[in-house]
Amino acid sequence: MTKNGEFYQRDRTWHPPAVTPDYKTSVTRSPQYSLISLQNSVSEVTGPVFGHNDIHALDNDLIHNYAQAGDAAIGERIILHGRVLDENHRPIPNTLVEVWQANAGGRYRHKKDTYLAPIDPNFGGCGRTLTDESGYYFFRTIKPGAYPWRNWVNNWRPAHIHVSIFGTAFAQRLITQCYFEGDPLIDKCPIVHTIPDAQARAQLVAALDMNASVPLDSIAYKFDIVLRGRRSTLFENRLEGN
Amino acid sequence: MIQKLDYLKETPSQTAGPYVHIGLAPGAAGFDIYEKELGWDIAGPNANGERIRIEGVVIDGTGSPIKDVMLEAWQANSEGHYAHPEGGGTVEDGFKGWGRVITDFETGEWAFDTIKPGRTRGRDVGQQAPHINLWIVARGINVGLNTRLYFDDETEANAVDPVLNLIEWETRRSTLLAKRNDRDGHVVYRFDIKLQGHNETVFFDI
Ligand SMILES: [Fe+3]
């Protein structure tokens, strides 16, 4: 019988560094001192647990979850699906996945977004779901539009969906962004390029998945998410009492 | 050639951006979509322990408050148990120990109500002083920042806390201490977080 040990350390060379001057906002929002490395205690190996009472079964349908009865959001209908796994290839069941995105015109339903593209009255722009026993999740939505942002004078974000994932522990908490295969704006984006490694950037590009598409209805994209893996402690369990 | 290790790589982080509220706190973004938003009640009505409020502001390297930040809190109950299968014991019905905190868009001030956590089991030996784990995301933060809030009136427990003692520079430990005030009979702790510059808050790689 093995017990759960600590999480593998985060590979900080795979993640973006704190200061990335081409993404200007990071310059004044990045700590200058080094992070202090902390071996896991009970505070890090635990995290909030969610259940089906916390969310509604249709929260993962962004085409309809804010639409008037009988209406639907405007745009290219897509299915975003995949699995949440850990670094040991183990599925992470029953974990909360939340998403938010702009509408088909690239406009967010947010009081701070003033982009001239119109608000879609039938599109809220957020969804959430729990993974099933095999770590699988899916969302039905519309493909978000590209939008301009103030960084350099003429920066455009590639089409993207923001994704928030919990895992089983506070140490696994992650927010990232999902991009779409074939988008020429990906490689021009300073936020994408905060990630130094090309393979790491590629991990954020969802693949066009014709097999999972629904004929005459929706195109599918597959986006697997990997959270930190955990040691199985065979001999001595350093996390005393866990 | 050598054999190949078959681990997956963790999905790389990206900034939460300026519109994090749409996804995680849509009410704050200005619209009502879910029957129930998550993270607004950390302790619940049945929690034992001292009821407290925590408030503060997150400050950037220019000394300005950050108005589009989101924090998540994760804490034990008054007996030092987390609401989790490995959390060390049972918790009161309705005690979550987890919450989401959004700033005022005009001032950057944030606040949340909870109960004061108890001491939790240490990693190897002993106990950790009462603390609340915080995770901070915002536009311009590429990987969410982890820190801990300790209480300035827990002098004895803080003095032997293994994590505080890990911080080599004693002057920096005080950046993790929330300051207790009594306001109209309520206990309010002040905890300002400085991302950069003089008295920069200690952040952890957990
Ligand atoms: Fe965005």
Coordinates of C-alpha atoms and ligand atoms in Angstrom, one line a residue:
Chain A
M1 CA 0.0 0.0 0.0
T2 CA 1.4 3.4 -1.0
K3 CA 0.5 6.6 0.5
N4 CA 0.2 10.0 -1.2
G5 CA 3.4 12.0 -0.8
E6 CA 4.3 15.4 -2.0
F7 CA 3.7 17.0 -5.4
Y8 CA 6.4 17.1 -7.9
Q9 CA 8.0 20.5 -7.9
R10 CA 6.7 22.9 -10.5
D11 CA 9.1 23.2 -13.5
R12 CA 9.5 27.0 -13.5
T13 CA 11.4 26.9 -16.8
W14 CA 8.3 25.5 -18.5
H15 CA 6.0 28.2 -17.0
P16 CA 6.5 31.8 -17.9
P17 CA 8.8 33.8 -15.7
A18 CA 7.3 36.6 -13.6
V19 CA 8.9 39.5 -15.6
T20 CA 8.2 39.4 -19.3
P21 CA 8.8 43.0 -20.6
D22 CA 7.1 42.4 -24.0
Y23 CA 3.9 41.8 -22.0
K24 CA 4.2 45.3 -20.4
T25 CA 1.8 44.9 -17.4
S26 CA 4.0 42.2 -16.0
V27 CA 6.8 44.7 -15.4
T28 CA 5.3 46.3 -12.3
R29 CA 3.4 43.3 -11.1
S30 CA 6.2 40.8 -10.7
P31 CA 8.0 40.1 -7.5
Q32 CA 11.7 41.0 -7.6
Y33 CA 12.8 38.7 -4.8
S34 CA 13.0 34.9 -5.5
L35 CA 10.1 32.8 -4.5
I36 CA 10.8 30.9 -1.3
S37 CA 10.6 27.1 -1.9
L38 CA 8.2 25.4 0.5
Q39 CA 8.0 21.6 0.9
N40 CA 4.4 20.5 1.1
S41 CA 2.5 20.6 4.4
V42 CA -1.1 19.8 5.0
S43 CA -1.9 23.4 3.8
E44 CA -0.6 22.6 0.3
V45 CA -1.8 19.0 -0.3
T46 CA -5.4 19.9 0.5
G47 CA -7.7 22.1 -1.5
P48 CA -11.4 22.8 -1.9
V49 CA -13.7 20.0 -2.9
F50 CA -16.7 20.6 -5.2
G51 CA -19.8 18.6 -6.0
H52 CA -22.8 18.5 -8.3
N53 CA -24.7 20.6 -5.7
D54 CA -22.3 23.5 -6.4
I55 CA -23.1 23.9 -10.1
H56 CA -26.0 23.4 -12.5
A57 CA -25.9 20.6 -15.1
L58 CA -26.2 23.1 -18.0
D59 CA -23.5 25.5 -16.8
N60 CA -21.2 23.9 -19.4
D61 CA -23.3 25.0 -22.4
L62 CA -22.3 28.6 -23.2
I63 CA -24.4 28.6 -26.3
H64 CA -27.5 28.5 -24.1
N65 CA -26.6 29.2 -20.5
Y66 CA -27.3 32.9 -20.9
A67 CA -29.6 32.9 -23.9
Q68 CA -33.3 33.8 -23.9
A69 CA -35.5 30.7 -24.1
G70 CA -35.5 29.4 -27.7
D71 CA -32.5 31.6 -28.6
A72 CA -28.8 30.8 -28.9
A73 CA -25.4 32.6 -28.9
I74 CA -24.2 33.8 -32.3
G75 CA -21.0 32.3 -33.8
E76 CA -19.2 29.3 -34.9
R77 CA -20.5 26.4 -32.7
I78 CA -17.7 24.4 -31.1
I79 CA -17.2 21.7 -28.6
L80 CA -14.2 22.1 -26.4
H81 CA -13.4 18.8 -24.7
G82 CA -10.5 16.8 -23.2
R83 CA -9.2 15.3 -20.0
V84 CA -7.7 16.6 -16.9
L85 CA -4.7 14.4 -16.0
D86 CA -1.7 14.6 -13.7
E87 CA 1.9 14.3 -14.7
N88 CA 1.7 10.5 -14.0
H89 CA -1.0 10.2 -16.7
R90 CA -3.6 9.6 -13.9
P91 CA -7.0 11.1 -14.6
I92 CA -8.3 13.7 -12.1
P93 CA -12.0 13.0 -11.5
N94 CA -14.6 15.3 -10.1
T95 CA -12.5 18.4 -10.4
L96 CA -13.9 21.9 -11.2
V97 CA -13.1 23.4 -14.6
E98 CA -14.2 26.9 -15.2
V99 CA -13.9 28.9 -18.5
W100 CA -14.5 32.4 -19.7
Q101 CA -14.2 34.0 -23.1
A102 CA -15.1 36.8 -25.5
N103 CA -18.1 36.5 -27.9
A104 CA -17.8 35.7 -31.6
G105 CA -16.9 39.4 -32.2
G106 CA -14.2 39.5 -29.6
R107 CA -16.1 41.4 -27.0
Y108 CA -16.3 40.5 -23.3
R109 CA -19.5 40.9 -21.2
H110 CA -17.6 43.0 -18.7
K111 CA -18.2 46.5 -17.6
K112 CA -14.5 47.3 -18.2
D113 CA -14.4 46.0 -21.8
T114 CA -15.1 48.9 -24.2
Y115 CA -14.1 47.3 -27.5
L116 CA -16.4 48.5 -30.3
A117 CA -17.6 45.0 -31.3
P118 CA -21.2 44.5 -30.1
I119 CA -22.4 42.5 -27.1
D120 CA -24.3 39.4 -28.0
P121 CA -27.5 39.5 -25.9
N122 CA -27.6 35.7 -25.8
F123 CA -24.1 35.1 -24.7
G124 CA -22.7 35.5 -21.2
G125 CA -19.2 34.1 -21.8
C126 CA -18.6 31.8 -18.8
G127 CA -19.2 28.1 -18.0
R128 CA -18.1 25.5 -15.5
T129 CA -18.2 21.8 -15.1
L130 CA -16.9 18.9 -13.1
T131 CA -14.7 16.2 -14.7
D132 CA -16.2 12.7 -14.7
E133 CA -14.5 9.5 -13.3
S134 CA -12.1 9.4 -16.2
G135 CA -11.1 13.1 -15.9
Y136 CA -13.2 13.9 -19.0
Y137 CA -14.9 17.3 -19.4
F138 CA -16.6 19.1 -22.2
F139 CA -18.1 22.5 -23.0
R140 CA -20.4 23.6 -25.8
T141 CA -19.7 27.1 -26.9
I142 CA -19.0 29.4 -29.8
K143 CA -15.5 30.2 -31.1
P144 CA -14.4 33.5 -29.5
G145 CA -13.2 36.3 -31.8
A146 CA -9.8 37.9 -31.8
Y147 CA -9.7 41.2 -30.1
P148 CA -7.2 44.2 -29.9
W149 CA -5.6 45.2 -26.6
R150 CA -3.3 47.9 -25.5
N151 CA 0.3 46.7 -25.2
W152 CA 2.1 47.6 -28.4
V153 CA 0.0 49.9 -30.6
N154 CA -1.4 47.1 -32.7
N155 CA -1.6 43.9 -30.6
W156 CA -4.4 41.4 -31.2
R157 CA -5.1 38.5 -28.9
P158 CA -5.5 35.2 -30.8
A159 CA -8.9 33.5 -30.3
H160 CA -8.7 32.0 -26.8
I161 CA -10.7 30.6 -23.9
H162 CA -9.5 31.2 -20.3
V163 CA -9.4 28.0 -18.2
S164 CA -9.3 27.7 -14.5
I165 CA -8.6 24.3 -12.8
F166 CA -8.5 23.1 -9.2
G167 CA -7.2 19.5 -9.0
T168 CA -7.2 18.0 -5.6
A169 CA -4.8 20.3 -3.8
F170 CA -4.1 24.0 -3.5
A171 CA -0.6 23.2 -4.9
Q172 CA -2.3 22.2 -8.2
R173 CA -4.3 25.4 -8.7
L174 CA -3.9 26.7 -12.2
I175 CA -5.2 29.3 -14.6
T176 CA -4.2 29.1 -18.3
Q177 CA -5.5 29.9 -21.8
C178 CA -6.5 27.6 -24.6
Y179 CA -5.8 28.6 -28.2
F180 CA -7.0 27.1 -31.5
E181 CA -5.0 25.1 -34.0
G182 CA -4.1 27.1 -37.1
D183 CA -4.6 30.6 -35.7
P184 CA -1.8 32.9 -37.2
L185 CA -2.2 35.3 -34.3
I186 CA -0.8 32.8 -31.8
D187 CA 2.7 33.3 -32.8
K188 CA 2.4 37.1 -32.7
C189 CA 1.0 37.3 -29.2
P190 CA 3.2 38.7 -26.4
I191 CA 1.1 36.8 -23.8
V192 CA 1.6 33.5 -25.5
H193 CA 5.3 34.3 -25.8
T194 CA 5.7 34.9 -22.0
I195 CA 6.2 31.1 -22.2
P196 CA 9.8 30.7 -23.4
D197 CA 9.7 27.0 -24.6
A198 CA 8.0 26.3 -28.0
Q199 CA 6.8 22.9 -26.9
A200 CA 5.3 24.4 -23.8
R201 CA 3.5 27.0 -26.0
A202 CA 2.2 24.2 -28.2
Q203 CA 0.7 22.5 -25.2
L204 CA -1.8 25.4 -25.0
V205 CA -3.1 24.9 -28.6
A206 CA -6.2 22.8 -28.8
A207 CA -6.3 20.4 -31.8
L208 CA -9.1 20.3 -34.3
D209 CA -10.8 17.0 -33.6
M210 CA -13.0 16.0 -36.5
N211 CA -13.9 12.7 -34.9
A212 CA -15.5 14.4 -32.0
S213 CA -17.4 17.0 -34.1
V214 CA -21.1 16.7 -34.5
P215 CA -22.0 16.7 -38.2
L216 CA -24.2 19.6 -39.3
D217 CA -23.9 21.1 -35.8
S218 CA -20.5 21.7 -34.2
I219 CA -16.8 21.5 -34.8
A220 CA -14.7 20.0 -31.9
Y221 CA -11.4 21.0 -30.4
K222 CA -9.5 18.8 -28.0
F223 CA -7.7 20.4 -25.0
D224 CA -6.1 18.1 -22.5
I225 CA -5.0 19.7 -19.2
V226 CA -2.1 18.4 -17.1
L227 CA -1.8 19.3 -13.4
R228 CA 1.1 18.5 -11.1
G229 CA 1.8 14.9 -10.3
R230 CA 2.3 13.4 -6.9
R231 CA 4.8 11.1 -5.4
S232 CA 3.8 7.7 -4.1
T233 CA 5.8 7.3 -1.0
L234 CA 6.8 3.7 -0.7
F235 CA 8.8 3.8 2.5
E236 CA 8.8 6.7 4.7
N237 CA 6.0 9.2 4.6
R238 CA 7.5 12.5 5.3
L239 CA 4.1 14.2 5.4
E240 CA 3.6 12.9 8.9
G241 CA 0.0 12.1 9.7
N242 CA -1.3 12.6 6.2
Chain B
M1 CA 20.5 6.5 -26.0
I2 CA 18.9 6.0 -22.7
Q3 CA 15.3 5.1 -21.8
K4 CA 12.7 7.7 -21.9
L5 CA 10.9 8.9 -18.8
D6 CA 7.2 8.9 -19.5
Y7 CA 5.9 11.8 -17.4
L8 CA 3.6 14.5 -18.8
K9 CA 4.4 18.1 -18.4
E10 CA 2.2 20.4 -16.4
T11 CA 0.1 22.7 -18.6
P12 CA 1.9 26.0 -18.5
S13 CA 0.2 28.9 -16.8
Q14 CA -1.1 32.1 -18.5
T15 CA -2.3 35.3 -16.9
A16 CA -5.9 35.5 -15.7
G17 CA -6.2 38.7 -17.6
P18 CA -8.3 41.7 -16.8
Y19 CA -11.7 39.9 -17.2
V20 CA -11.1 37.1 -14.7
H21 CA -14.4 38.1 -13.0
I22 CA -16.5 37.0 -16.0
G23 CA -15.5 33.5 -15.4
L24 CA -15.0 33.3 -11.7
A25 CA -17.2 36.0 -10.2
P26 CA -19.6 37.1 -13.0
G27 CA -21.7 39.2 -10.5
A28 CA -18.7 41.5 -10.1
A29 CA -18.3 41.7 -13.9
G30 CA -21.8 43.1 -14.0
F31 CA -24.1 40.2 -14.9
D32 CA -26.1 37.5 -13.3
I33 CA -25.8 34.0 -14.8
Y34 CA -25.4 31.3 -12.2
E35 CA -27.9 30.3 -9.6
K36 CA -25.0 30.1 -7.1
E37 CA -21.6 31.8 -7.4
L38 CA -18.8 29.9 -5.7
G39 CA -16.5 31.1 -2.9
W40 CA -18.6 33.9 -1.2
D41 CA -19.0 32.1 2.1
I42 CA -15.8 30.7 3.5
A43 CA -16.8 29.6 7.0
G44 CA -20.5 29.0 6.8
P45 CA -23.0 29.7 9.6
N46 CA -22.1 26.7 11.8
A47 CA -18.3 27.3 12.2
N48 CA -16.9 27.6 15.6
G49 CA -14.2 30.1 16.5
E50 CA -13.7 33.8 16.4
R51 CA -15.5 35.7 13.6
I52 CA -13.0 38.0 11.8
R53 CA -12.8 40.2 8.8
I54 CA -9.7 40.5 6.7
E55 CA -9.1 43.5 4.5
G56 CA -6.3 44.9 2.4
V57 CA -5.1 46.0 -0.9
V58 CA -2.6 44.6 -3.4
I59 CA 0.0 47.1 -4.5
D60 CA 2.2 47.1 -7.6
G61 CA 5.8 48.2 -8.1
T62 CA 4.8 51.8 -8.6
G63 CA 3.0 51.9 -5.2
S64 CA -0.5 51.9 -6.9
P65 CA -3.4 49.7 -5.8
I66 CA -4.2 46.9 -8.2
K67 CA -7.9 47.1 -9.0
D68 CA -8.4 44.0 -11.2
V69 CA -6.9 41.4 -8.9
M70 CA -8.6 38.2 -7.7
L71 CA -7.5 36.3 -4.5
E72 CA -8.4 32.9 -3.3
A73 CA -8.2 32.0 0.3
W74 CA -7.7 28.4 1.7
Q75 CA -7.8 27.9 5.4
A76 CA -8.4 25.4 8.2
N77 CA -11.2 25.6 10.7
S78 CA -10.7 26.7 14.3
E79 CA -9.5 23.2 15.2
G80 CA -6.9 23.2 12.5
H81 CA -8.7 20.9 10.1
Y82 CA -9.1 21.5 6.4
A83 CA -12.3 20.5 4.6
H84 CA -10.6 17.8 2.6
P85 CA -10.1 14.0 2.9
E86 CA -6.5 14.6 4.0
G87 CA -7.3 17.7 6.1
G88 CA -6.7 16.2 9.5
G89 CA -10.2 15.8 10.8
T90 CA -13.8 16.7 10.4
V91 CA -15.1 20.2 10.0
E92 CA -18.4 21.9 10.8
D93 CA -21.3 21.3 8.4
G94 CA -21.1 24.1 5.8
F95 CA -17.4 25.0 6.5
K96 CA -15.6 25.2 3.2
G97 CA -12.4 27.0 4.1
W98 CA -12.2 28.3 0.6
G99 CA -13.2 31.7 -0.8
R100 CA -12.9 34.1 -3.6
V101 CA -12.1 37.7 -3.1
I102 CA -12.6 40.5 -5.6
T103 CA -11.4 44.1 -5.3
D104 CA -13.4 47.2 -5.5
F105 CA -12.8 48.3 -9.1
E106 CA -12.4 52.0 -8.0
T107 CA -10.1 51.7 -5.0
G108 CA -8.5 48.2 -5.1
E109 CA -9.7 47.5 -1.6
W110 CA -10.8 43.9 -0.8
A111 CA -12.2 42.2 2.3
F112 CA -13.6 38.9 3.4
D113 CA -15.3 37.5 6.4
T114 CA -14.3 34.2 8.0
I115 CA -13.3 32.6 11.3
K116 CA -9.8 32.6 12.6
P117 CA -8.1 29.3 11.8
G118 CA -6.5 27.1 14.4
R119 CA -3.0 25.7 14.4
T120 CA -2.4 23.0 11.8
R121 CA -0.1 20.0 11.8
G122 CA 3.4 20.7 10.7
R123 CA 5.2 18.9 7.9
D124 CA 7.5 16.8 10.0
V125 CA 7.1 17.7 13.7
G126 CA 5.3 20.3 15.6
Q127 CA 2.5 22.6 14.5
Q128 CA 2.1 25.5 12.1
A129 CA 0.9 28.8 13.4
P130 CA -2.7 29.8 12.4
H131 CA -2.5 31.0 8.8
I132 CA -4.6 31.5 5.7
N133 CA -3.1 30.4 2.3
L134 CA -3.6 33.0 -0.4
W135 CA -3.4 32.7 -4.2
I136 CA -3.3 35.9 -6.2
V137 CA -4.0 36.2 -9.9
A138 CA -4.5 39.3 -12.2
R139 CA -3.6 40.8 -15.5
G140 CA 0.2 41.0 -15.6
I141 CA 0.7 38.1 -13.2
N142 CA 1.9 35.2 -15.4
V143 CA 1.8 32.5 -12.8
G144 CA -0.6 32.8 -9.8
L145 CA 1.3 33.9 -6.7
N146 CA 1.2 31.9 -3.4
T147 CA 1.6 33.6 -0.1
R148 CA 0.4 33.1 3.5
L149 CA -1.3 35.4 5.9
Y150 CA -0.4 35.0 9.6
F151 CA -1.8 36.9 12.6
D152 CA 0.2 39.5 14.5
D153 CA -1.4 38.6 17.8
E154 CA -0.2 35.0 17.6
T155 CA 3.3 35.9 18.8
E156 CA 4.1 32.5 20.4
A157 CA 2.8 30.3 17.6
N158 CA 4.5 32.5 15.0
A159 CA 7.8 32.3 16.8
V160 CA 7.9 28.5 16.2
D161 CA 6.2 28.3 12.9
P162 CA 8.3 26.2 10.5
V163 CA 7.4 28.3 7.4
L164 CA 8.0 31.7 8.9
N165 CA 11.3 30.4 10.3
L166 CA 12.3 29.2 6.8
I167 CA 12.5 32.9 5.8
E168 CA 16.1 33.7 6.3
W169 CA 15.6 37.5 6.5
E170 CA 13.7 38.3 9.7
T171 CA 12.7 41.7 8.4
R172 CA 10.8 40.0 5.6
R173 CA 8.7 37.8 7.9
S174 CA 6.7 40.7 9.0
T175 CA 5.3 41.1 5.5
L176 CA 3.2 38.1 6.2
L177 CA 1.6 39.4 9.5
A178 CA -1.9 40.8 9.4
K179 CA -2.5 43.6 11.9
R180 CA -5.3 43.2 14.3
N181 CA -7.7 46.1 14.9
D182 CA -11.0 46.3 16.8
R183 CA -13.6 48.3 14.9
D184 CA -17.1 48.8 16.5
G185 CA -16.8 45.6 18.3
H186 CA -15.6 43.6 15.3
V187 CA -12.2 42.1 14.8
V188 CA -10.6 43.4 11.6
Y189 CA -7.2 42.3 10.3
R190 CA -5.3 44.5 7.8
F191 CA -3.2 42.7 5.3
D192 CA -1.7 44.7 2.4
I193 CA 0.2 42.7 -0.2
K194 CA 3.1 44.3 -2.1
L195 CA 4.0 42.6 -5.3
Q196 CA 7.2 44.5 -5.8
G197 CA 9.5 47.1 -4.2
H198 CA 10.2 48.2 -0.6
N199 CA 8.7 45.6 1.8
E200 CA 7.8 43.2 -1.0
T201 CA 5.6 40.4 0.4
V202 CA 7.1 37.0 0.6
F203 CA 5.8 34.6 -2.0
F204 CA 6.3 30.9 -2.0
D205 CA 7.0 28.2 -4.6
I206 CA 4.8 25.5 -3.1
Ligands
FE1 FE -9.0 37.2 -22.8

